[in-house]
N, CA, C and O atoms as a DFTB+ gen file, in Angstrom:
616 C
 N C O
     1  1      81.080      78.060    -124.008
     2  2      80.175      78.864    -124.805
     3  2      79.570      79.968    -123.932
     4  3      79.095      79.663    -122.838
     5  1      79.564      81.271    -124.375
     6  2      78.887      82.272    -123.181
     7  2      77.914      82.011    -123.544
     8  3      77.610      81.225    -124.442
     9  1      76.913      82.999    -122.514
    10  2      75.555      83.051    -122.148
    11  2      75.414      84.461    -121.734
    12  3      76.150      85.185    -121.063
    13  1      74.416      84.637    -122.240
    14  2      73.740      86.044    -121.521
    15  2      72.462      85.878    -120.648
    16  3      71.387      85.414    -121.029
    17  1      72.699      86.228    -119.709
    18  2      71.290      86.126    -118.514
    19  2      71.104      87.226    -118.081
    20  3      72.034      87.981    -117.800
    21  1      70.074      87.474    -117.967
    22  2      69.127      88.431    -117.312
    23  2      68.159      88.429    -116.381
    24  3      67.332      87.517    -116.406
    25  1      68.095      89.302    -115.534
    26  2      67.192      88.876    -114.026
    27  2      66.765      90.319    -113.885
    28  3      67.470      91.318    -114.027
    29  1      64.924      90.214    -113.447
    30  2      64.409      91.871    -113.162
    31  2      64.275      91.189    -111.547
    32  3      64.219      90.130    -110.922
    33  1      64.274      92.846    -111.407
    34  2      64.616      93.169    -109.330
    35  2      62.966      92.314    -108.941
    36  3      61.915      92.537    -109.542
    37  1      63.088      91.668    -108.186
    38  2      60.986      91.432    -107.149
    39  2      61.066      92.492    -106.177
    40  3      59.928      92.838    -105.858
    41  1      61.956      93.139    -105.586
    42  2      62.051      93.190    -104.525
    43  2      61.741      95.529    -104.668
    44  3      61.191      96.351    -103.936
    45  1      62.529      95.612    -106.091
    46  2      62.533      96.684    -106.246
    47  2      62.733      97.000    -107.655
    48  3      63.214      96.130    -108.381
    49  1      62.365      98.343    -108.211
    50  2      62.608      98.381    -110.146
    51  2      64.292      98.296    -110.099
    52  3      65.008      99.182    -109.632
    53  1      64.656      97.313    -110.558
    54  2      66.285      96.395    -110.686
    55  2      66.314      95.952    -112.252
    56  3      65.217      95.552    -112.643
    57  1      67.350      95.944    -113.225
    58  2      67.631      94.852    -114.376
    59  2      69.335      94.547    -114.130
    60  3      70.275      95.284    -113.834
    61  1      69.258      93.616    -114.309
    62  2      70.997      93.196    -114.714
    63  2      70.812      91.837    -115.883
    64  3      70.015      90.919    -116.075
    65  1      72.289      92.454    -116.591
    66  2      71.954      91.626    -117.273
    67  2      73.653      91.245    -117.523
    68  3      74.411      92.191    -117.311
    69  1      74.238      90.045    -117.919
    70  2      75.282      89.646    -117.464
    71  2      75.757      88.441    -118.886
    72  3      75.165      87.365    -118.976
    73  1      76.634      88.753    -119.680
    74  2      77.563      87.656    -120.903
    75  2      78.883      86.896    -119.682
    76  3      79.997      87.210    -119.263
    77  1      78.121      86.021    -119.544
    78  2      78.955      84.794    -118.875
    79  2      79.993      83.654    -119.618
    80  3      79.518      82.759    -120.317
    81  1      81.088      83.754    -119.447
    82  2      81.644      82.522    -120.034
    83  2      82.020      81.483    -119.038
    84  3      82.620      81.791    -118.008
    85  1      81.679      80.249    -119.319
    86  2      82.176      79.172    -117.875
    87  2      83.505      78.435    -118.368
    88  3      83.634      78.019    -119.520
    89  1      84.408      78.325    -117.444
    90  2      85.284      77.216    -117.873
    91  2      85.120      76.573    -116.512
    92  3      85.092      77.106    -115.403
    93  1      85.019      75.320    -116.854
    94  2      84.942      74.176    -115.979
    95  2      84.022      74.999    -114.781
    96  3      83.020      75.516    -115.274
    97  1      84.158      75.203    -113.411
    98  2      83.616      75.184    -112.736
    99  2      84.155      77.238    -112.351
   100  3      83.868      77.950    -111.388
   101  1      84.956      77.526    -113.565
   102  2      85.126      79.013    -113.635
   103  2      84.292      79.836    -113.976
   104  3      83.619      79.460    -114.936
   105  1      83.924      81.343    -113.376
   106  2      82.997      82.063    -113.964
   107  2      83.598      83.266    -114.224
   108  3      84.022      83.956    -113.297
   109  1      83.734      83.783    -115.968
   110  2      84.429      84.982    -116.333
   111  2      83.254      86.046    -116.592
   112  3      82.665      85.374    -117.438
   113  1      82.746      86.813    -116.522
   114  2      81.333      88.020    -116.763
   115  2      82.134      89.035    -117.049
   116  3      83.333      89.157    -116.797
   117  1      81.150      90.010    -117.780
   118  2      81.319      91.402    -117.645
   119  2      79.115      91.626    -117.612
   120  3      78.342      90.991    -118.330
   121  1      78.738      92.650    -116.600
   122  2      77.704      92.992    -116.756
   123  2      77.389      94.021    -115.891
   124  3      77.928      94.200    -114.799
   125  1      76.480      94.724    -116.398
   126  2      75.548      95.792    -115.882
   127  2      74.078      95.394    -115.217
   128  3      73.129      94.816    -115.746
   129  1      74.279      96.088    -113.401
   130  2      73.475      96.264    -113.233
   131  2      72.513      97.708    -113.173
   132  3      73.048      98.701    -113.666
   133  1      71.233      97.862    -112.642
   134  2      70.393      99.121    -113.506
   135  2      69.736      99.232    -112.199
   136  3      68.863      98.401    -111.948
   137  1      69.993     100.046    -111.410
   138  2      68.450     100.266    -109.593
   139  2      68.413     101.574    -110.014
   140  3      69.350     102.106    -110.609
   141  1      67.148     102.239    -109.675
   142  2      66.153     103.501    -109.854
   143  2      67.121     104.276    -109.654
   144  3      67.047     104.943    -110.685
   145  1      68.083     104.739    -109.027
   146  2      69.285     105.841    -108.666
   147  2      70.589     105.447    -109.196
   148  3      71.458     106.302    -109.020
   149  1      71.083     104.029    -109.999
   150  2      72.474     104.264    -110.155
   151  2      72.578     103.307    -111.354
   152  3      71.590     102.858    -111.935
   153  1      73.819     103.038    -111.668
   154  2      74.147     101.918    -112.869
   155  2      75.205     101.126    -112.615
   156  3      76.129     101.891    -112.338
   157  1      75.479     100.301    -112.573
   158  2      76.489      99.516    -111.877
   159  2      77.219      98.730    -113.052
   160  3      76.565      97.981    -113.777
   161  1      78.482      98.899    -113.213
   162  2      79.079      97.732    -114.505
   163  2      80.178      97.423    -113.593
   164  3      80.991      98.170    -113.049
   165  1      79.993      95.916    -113.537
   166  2      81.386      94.715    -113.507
   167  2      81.860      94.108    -114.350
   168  3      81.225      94.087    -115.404
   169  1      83.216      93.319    -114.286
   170  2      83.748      92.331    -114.733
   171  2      84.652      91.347    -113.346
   172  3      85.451      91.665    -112.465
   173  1      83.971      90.009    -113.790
   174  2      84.337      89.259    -113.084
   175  2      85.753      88.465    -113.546
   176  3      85.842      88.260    -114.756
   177  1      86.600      88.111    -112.903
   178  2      87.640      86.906    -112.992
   179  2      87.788      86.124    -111.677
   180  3      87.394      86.259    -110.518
   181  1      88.627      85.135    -112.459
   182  2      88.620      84.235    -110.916
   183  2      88.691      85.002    -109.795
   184  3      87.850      85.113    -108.903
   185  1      90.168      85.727    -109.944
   186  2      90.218      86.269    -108.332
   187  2      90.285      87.774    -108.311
   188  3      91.256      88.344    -107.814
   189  1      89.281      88.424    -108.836
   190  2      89.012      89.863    -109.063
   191  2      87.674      90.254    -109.499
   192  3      87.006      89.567    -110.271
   193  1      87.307      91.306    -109.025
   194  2      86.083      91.685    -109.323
   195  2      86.378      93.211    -109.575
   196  3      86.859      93.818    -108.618
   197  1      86.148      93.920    -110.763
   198  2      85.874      95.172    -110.860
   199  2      84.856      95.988    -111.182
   200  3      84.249      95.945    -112.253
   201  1      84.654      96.704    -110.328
   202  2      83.157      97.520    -110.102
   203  2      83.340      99.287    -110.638
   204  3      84.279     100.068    -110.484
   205  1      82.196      99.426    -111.207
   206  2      82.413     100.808    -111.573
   207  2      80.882     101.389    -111.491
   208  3      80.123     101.103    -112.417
   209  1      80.301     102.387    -110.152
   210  2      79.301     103.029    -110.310
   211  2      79.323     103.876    -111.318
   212  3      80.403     104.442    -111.485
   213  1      78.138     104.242    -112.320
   214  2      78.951     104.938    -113.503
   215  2      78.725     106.819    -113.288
   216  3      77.575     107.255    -113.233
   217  1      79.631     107.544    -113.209
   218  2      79.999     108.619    -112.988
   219  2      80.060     109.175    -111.492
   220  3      79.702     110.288    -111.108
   221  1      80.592     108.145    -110.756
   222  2      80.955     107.904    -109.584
   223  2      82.018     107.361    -108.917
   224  3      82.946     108.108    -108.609
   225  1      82.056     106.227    -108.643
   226  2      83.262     105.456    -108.513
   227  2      83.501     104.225    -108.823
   228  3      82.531     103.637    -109.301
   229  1      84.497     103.606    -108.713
   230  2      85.486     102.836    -109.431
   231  2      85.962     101.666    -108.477
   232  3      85.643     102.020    -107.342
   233  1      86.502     100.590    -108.435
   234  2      86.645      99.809    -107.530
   235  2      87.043      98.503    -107.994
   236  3      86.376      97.707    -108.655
   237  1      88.825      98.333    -107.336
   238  2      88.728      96.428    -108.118
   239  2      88.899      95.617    -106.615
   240  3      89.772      96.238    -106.009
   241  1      88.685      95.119    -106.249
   242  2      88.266      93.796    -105.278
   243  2      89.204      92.588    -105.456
   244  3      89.247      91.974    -106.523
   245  1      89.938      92.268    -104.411
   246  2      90.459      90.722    -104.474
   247  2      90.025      89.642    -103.779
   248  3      89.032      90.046    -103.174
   249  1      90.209      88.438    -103.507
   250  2      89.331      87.446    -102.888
   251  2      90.677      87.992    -101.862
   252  3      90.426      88.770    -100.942
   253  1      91.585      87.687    -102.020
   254  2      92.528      88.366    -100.709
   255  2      92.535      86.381     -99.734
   256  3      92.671      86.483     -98.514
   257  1      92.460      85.521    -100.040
   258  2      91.934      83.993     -99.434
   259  2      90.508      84.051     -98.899
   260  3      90.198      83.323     -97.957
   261  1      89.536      84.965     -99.508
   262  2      87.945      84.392     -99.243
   263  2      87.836      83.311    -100.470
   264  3      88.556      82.866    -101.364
   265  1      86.392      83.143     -99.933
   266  2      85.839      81.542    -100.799
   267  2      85.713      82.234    -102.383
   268  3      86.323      81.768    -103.345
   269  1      84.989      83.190    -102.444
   270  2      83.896      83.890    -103.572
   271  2      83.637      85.296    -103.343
   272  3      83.422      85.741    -102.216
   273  1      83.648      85.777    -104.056
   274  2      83.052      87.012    -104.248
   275  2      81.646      87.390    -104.324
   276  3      81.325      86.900    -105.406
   277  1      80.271      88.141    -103.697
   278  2      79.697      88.134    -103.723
   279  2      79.157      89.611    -104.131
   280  3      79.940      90.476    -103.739
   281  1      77.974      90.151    -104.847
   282  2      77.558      91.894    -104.691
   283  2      76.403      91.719    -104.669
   284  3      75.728      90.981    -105.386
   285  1      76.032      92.528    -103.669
   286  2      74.509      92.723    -103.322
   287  2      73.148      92.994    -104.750
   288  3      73.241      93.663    -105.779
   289  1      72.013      92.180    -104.231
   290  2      71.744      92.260    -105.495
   291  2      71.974      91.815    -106.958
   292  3      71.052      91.923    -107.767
   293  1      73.236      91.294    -107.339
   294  2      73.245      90.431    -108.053
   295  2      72.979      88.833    -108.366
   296  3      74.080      88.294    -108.261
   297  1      72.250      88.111    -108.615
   298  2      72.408      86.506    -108.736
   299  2      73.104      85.938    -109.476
   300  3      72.783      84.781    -109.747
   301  1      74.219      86.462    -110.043
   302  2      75.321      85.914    -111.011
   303  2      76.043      85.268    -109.925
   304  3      76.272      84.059    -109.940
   305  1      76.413      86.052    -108.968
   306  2      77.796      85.969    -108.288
   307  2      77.017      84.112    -106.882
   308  3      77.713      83.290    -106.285
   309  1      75.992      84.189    -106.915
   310  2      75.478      82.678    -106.162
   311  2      75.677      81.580    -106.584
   312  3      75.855      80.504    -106.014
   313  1      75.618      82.098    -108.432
   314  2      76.673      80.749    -108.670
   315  2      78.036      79.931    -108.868
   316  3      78.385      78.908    -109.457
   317  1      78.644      80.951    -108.042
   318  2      80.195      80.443    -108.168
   319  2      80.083      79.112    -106.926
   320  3      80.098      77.965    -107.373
   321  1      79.976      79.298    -105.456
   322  2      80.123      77.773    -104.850
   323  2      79.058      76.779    -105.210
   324  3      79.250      75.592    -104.942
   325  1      77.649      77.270    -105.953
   326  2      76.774      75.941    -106.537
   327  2      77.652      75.259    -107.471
   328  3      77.747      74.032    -107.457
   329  1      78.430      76.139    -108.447
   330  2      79.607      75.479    -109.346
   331  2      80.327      74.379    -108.704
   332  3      80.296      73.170    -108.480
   333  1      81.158      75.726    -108.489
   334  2      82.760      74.461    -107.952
   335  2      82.423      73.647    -106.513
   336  3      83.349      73.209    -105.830
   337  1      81.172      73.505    -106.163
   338  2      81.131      72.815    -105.104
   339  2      80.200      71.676    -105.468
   340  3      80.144      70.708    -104.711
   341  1      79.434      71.719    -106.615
   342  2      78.606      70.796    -107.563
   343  2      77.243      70.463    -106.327
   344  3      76.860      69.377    -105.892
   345  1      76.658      72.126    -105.958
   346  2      75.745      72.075    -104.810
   347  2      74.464      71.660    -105.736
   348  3      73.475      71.662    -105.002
   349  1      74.144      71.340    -106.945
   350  2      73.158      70.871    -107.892
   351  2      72.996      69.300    -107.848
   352  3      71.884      68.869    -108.154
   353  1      74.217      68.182    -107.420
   354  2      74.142      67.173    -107.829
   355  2      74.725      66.883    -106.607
   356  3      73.654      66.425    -106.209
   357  1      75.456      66.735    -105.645
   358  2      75.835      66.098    -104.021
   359  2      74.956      67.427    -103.064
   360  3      74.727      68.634    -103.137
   361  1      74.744      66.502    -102.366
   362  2      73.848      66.856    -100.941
   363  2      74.208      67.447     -99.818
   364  3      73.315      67.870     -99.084
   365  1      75.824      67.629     -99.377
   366  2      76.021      68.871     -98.266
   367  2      75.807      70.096     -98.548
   368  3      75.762      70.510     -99.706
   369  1      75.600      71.051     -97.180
   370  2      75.625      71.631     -97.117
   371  2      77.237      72.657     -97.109
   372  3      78.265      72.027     -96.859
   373  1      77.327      73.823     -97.321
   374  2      79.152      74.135     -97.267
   375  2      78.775      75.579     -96.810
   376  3      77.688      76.127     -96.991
   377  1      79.997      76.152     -96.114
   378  2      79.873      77.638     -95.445
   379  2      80.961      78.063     -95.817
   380  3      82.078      77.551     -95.749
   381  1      80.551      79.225     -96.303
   382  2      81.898      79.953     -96.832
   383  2      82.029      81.504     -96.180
   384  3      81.257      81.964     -95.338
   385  1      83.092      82.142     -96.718
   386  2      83.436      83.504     -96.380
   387  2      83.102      83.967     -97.536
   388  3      83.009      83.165     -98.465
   389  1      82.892      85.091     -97.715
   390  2      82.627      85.767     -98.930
   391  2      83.215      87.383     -99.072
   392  3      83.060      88.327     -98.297
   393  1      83.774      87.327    -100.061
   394  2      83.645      89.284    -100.245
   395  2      82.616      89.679    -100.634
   396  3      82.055      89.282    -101.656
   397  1      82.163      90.628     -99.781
   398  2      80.823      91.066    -100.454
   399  2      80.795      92.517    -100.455
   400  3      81.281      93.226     -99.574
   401  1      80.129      92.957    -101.614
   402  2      80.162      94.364    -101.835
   403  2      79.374      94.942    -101.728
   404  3      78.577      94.118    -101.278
   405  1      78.775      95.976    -101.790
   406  2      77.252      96.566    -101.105
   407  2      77.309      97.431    -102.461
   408  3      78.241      97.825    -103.162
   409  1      75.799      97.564    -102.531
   410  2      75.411      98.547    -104.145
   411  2      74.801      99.583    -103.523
   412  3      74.400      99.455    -102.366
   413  1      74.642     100.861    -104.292
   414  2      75.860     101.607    -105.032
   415  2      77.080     102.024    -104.154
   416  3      77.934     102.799    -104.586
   417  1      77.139     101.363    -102.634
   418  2      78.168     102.650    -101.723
   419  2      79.495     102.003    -102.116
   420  3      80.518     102.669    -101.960
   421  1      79.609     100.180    -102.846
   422  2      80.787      99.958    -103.054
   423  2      81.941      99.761    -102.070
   424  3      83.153      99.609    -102.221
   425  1      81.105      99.820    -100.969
   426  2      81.650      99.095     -99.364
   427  2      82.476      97.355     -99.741
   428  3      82.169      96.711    -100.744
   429  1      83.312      96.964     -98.908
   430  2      83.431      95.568     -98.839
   431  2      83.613      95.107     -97.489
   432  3      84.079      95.572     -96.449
   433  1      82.945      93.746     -97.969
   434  2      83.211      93.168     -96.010
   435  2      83.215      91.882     -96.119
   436  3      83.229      91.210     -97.150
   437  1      83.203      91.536     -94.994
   438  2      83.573      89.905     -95.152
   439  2      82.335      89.143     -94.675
   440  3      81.947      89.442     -93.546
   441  1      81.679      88.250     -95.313
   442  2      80.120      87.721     -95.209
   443  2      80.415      86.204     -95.153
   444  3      81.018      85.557     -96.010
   445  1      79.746      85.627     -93.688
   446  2      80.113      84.304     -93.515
   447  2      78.223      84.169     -94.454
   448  3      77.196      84.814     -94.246
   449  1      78.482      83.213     -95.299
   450  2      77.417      82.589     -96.038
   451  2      77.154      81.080     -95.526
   452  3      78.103      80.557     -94.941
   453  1      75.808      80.214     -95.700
   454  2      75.708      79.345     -95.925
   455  2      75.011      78.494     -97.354
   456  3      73.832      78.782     -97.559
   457  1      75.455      77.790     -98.039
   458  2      74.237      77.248     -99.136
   459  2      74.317      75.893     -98.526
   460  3      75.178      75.308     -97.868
   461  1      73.009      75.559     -99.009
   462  2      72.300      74.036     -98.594
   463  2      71.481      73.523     -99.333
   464  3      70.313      73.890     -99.209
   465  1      71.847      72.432    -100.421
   466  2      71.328      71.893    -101.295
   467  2      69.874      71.367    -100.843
   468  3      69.836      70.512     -99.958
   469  1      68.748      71.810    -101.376
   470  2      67.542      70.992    -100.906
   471  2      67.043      70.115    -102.024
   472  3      65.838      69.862    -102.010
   473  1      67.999      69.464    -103.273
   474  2      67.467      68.647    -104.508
   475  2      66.625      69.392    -105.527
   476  3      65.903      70.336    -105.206
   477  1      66.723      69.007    -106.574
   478  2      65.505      69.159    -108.180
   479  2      66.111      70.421    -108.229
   480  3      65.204      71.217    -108.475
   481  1      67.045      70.942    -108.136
   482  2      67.628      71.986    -108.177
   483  2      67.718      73.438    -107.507
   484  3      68.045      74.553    -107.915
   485  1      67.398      73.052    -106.621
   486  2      67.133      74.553    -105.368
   487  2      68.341      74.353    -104.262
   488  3      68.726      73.193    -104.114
   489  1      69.017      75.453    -103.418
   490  2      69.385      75.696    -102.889
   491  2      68.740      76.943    -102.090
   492  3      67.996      77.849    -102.467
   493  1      69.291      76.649    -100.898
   494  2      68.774      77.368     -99.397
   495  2      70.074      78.469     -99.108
   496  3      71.159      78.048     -98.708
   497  1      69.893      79.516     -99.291
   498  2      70.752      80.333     -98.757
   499  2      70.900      81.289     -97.590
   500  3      70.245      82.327     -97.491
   501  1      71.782      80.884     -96.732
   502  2      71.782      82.073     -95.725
   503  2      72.834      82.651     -95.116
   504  3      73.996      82.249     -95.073
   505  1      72.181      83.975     -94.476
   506  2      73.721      84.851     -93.859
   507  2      73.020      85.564     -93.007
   508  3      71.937      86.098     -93.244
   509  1      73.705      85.590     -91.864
   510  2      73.160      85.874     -91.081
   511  2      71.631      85.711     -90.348
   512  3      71.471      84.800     -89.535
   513  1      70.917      86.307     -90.560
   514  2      69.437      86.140     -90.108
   515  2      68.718      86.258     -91.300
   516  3      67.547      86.635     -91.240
   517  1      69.232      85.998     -92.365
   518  2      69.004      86.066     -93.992
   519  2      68.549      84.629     -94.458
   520  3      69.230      83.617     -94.294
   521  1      67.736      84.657     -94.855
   522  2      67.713      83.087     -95.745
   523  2      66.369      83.524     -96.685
   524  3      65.279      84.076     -96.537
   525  1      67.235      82.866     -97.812
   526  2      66.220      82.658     -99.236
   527  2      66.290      81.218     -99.908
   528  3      67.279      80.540     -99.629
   529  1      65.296      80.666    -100.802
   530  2      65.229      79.520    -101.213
   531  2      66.252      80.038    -102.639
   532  3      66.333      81.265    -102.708
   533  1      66.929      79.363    -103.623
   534  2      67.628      80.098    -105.011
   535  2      66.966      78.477    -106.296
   536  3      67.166      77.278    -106.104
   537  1      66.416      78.955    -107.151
   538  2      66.347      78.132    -108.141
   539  2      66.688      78.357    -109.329
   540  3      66.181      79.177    -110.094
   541  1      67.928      77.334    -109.614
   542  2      69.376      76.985    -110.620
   543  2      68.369      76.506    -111.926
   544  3      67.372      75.791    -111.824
   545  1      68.687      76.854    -112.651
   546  2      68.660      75.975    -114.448
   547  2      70.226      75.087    -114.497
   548  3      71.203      75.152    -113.752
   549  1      70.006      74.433    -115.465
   550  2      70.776      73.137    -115.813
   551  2      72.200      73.426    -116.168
   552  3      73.039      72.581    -116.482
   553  1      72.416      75.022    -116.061
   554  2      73.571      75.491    -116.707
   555  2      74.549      75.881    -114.864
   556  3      75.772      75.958    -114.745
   557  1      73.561      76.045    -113.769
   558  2      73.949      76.333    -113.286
   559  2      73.449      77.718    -112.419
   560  3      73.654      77.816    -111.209
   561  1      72.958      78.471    -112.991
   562  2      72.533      79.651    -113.056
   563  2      71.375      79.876    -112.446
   564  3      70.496      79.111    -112.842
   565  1      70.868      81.015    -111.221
   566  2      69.954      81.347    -111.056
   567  2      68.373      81.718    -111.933
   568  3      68.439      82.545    -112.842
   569  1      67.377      81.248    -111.696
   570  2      66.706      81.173    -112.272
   571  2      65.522      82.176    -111.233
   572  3      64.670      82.737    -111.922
   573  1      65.441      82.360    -110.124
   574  2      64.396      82.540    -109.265
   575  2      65.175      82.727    -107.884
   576  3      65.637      81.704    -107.379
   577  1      65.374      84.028    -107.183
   578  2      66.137      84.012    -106.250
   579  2      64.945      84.694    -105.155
   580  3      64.569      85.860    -105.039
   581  1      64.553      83.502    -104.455
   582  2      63.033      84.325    -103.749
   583  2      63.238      85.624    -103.354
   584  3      64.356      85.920    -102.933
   585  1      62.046      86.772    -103.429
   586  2      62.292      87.600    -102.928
   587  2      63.227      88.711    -103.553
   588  3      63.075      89.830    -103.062
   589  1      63.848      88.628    -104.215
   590  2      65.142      89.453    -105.283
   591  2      65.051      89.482    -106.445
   592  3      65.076      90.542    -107.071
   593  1      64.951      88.555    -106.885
   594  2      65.333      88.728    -108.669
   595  2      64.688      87.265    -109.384
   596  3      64.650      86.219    -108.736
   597  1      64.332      87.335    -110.410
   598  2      63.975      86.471    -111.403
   599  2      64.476      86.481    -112.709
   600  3      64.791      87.553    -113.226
   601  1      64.578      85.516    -113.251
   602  2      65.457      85.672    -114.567
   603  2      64.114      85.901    -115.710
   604  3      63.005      85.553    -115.303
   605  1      64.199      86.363    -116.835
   606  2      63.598      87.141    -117.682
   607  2      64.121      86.477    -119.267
   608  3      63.162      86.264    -120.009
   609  1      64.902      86.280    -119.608
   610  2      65.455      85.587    -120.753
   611  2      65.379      84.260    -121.334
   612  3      65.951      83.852    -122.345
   613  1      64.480      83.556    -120.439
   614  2      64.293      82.065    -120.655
   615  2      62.980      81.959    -121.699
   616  3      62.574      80.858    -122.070
């Protein structure tokens, strides 16, 4: 069954808002994000991500053998290893590689991540000298990504 979620920026004037469909531990999207200078529309598939700054540029992305795909600023894309790694309900921690894309320059690079389940539904995220606490709803989904974004639709 899709879902539509929505999250405003904490950090800066940000909206995205994102029609999710899950299969099993799959995440299919198409959504727009909105920052003070640009507009950002994706669509997600398993192993593709296509990005389009709008009247700018254009961009499709492969995992190429990374873990996940990641884009700056979004909290859609945090829940792909809480998914398929079921970081909501077992207790390791897991480190992944990530593609990650940078907003609006549409850069990609390769981002060693960590998530770390801390229970009742939060996860610890970090990269590099980066770390934020992330709090999931029951679907999976970011709810509260300290510091970044909050969801708005609940």
């Amino acid at each position: 069954m899709p879902h539509t979620v929505v999250w405003r920026g904490l950090d800066a004037p940000r909206i995205e808002i994102a029609r999710v469909e899950r299969t099993g531990d799959a995440l299919r999207a198409n959504g727009t994000q909105i920052g003070v200078a640009y507009e950002l529309r994706y669509e997600l598939e398993p192993d593709l991500l296509r990005l389009e700054v709008v009247g700018e540029r254009e961009l499709e992305v492969e995992l190429e053998g990374r873990d996940f795909f990641d884009l700056a600023y979004s909290p859609l894309l945090n829940s792909l290893p809480v998914l398929r790694d079921r970081l909501l309900s077992e207790g390791s921690a897991h480190d992944y590689v990530m593609r990650f894309v940078s907003v609006p320059e549409l850069e990609v690079v390769d981002a060693e991540q960590r998530y770390e389940p801390l229970g009742a539904g939060r996860v610890r995220f970090r990269s590099g000298d980066f770390a934020a606490e992330l709090d999931f709803d029951d679907h999976g989904f970011v709810r509260r990504y300290e510091g970044l974004a909050e969801r708005v639709d609940e």
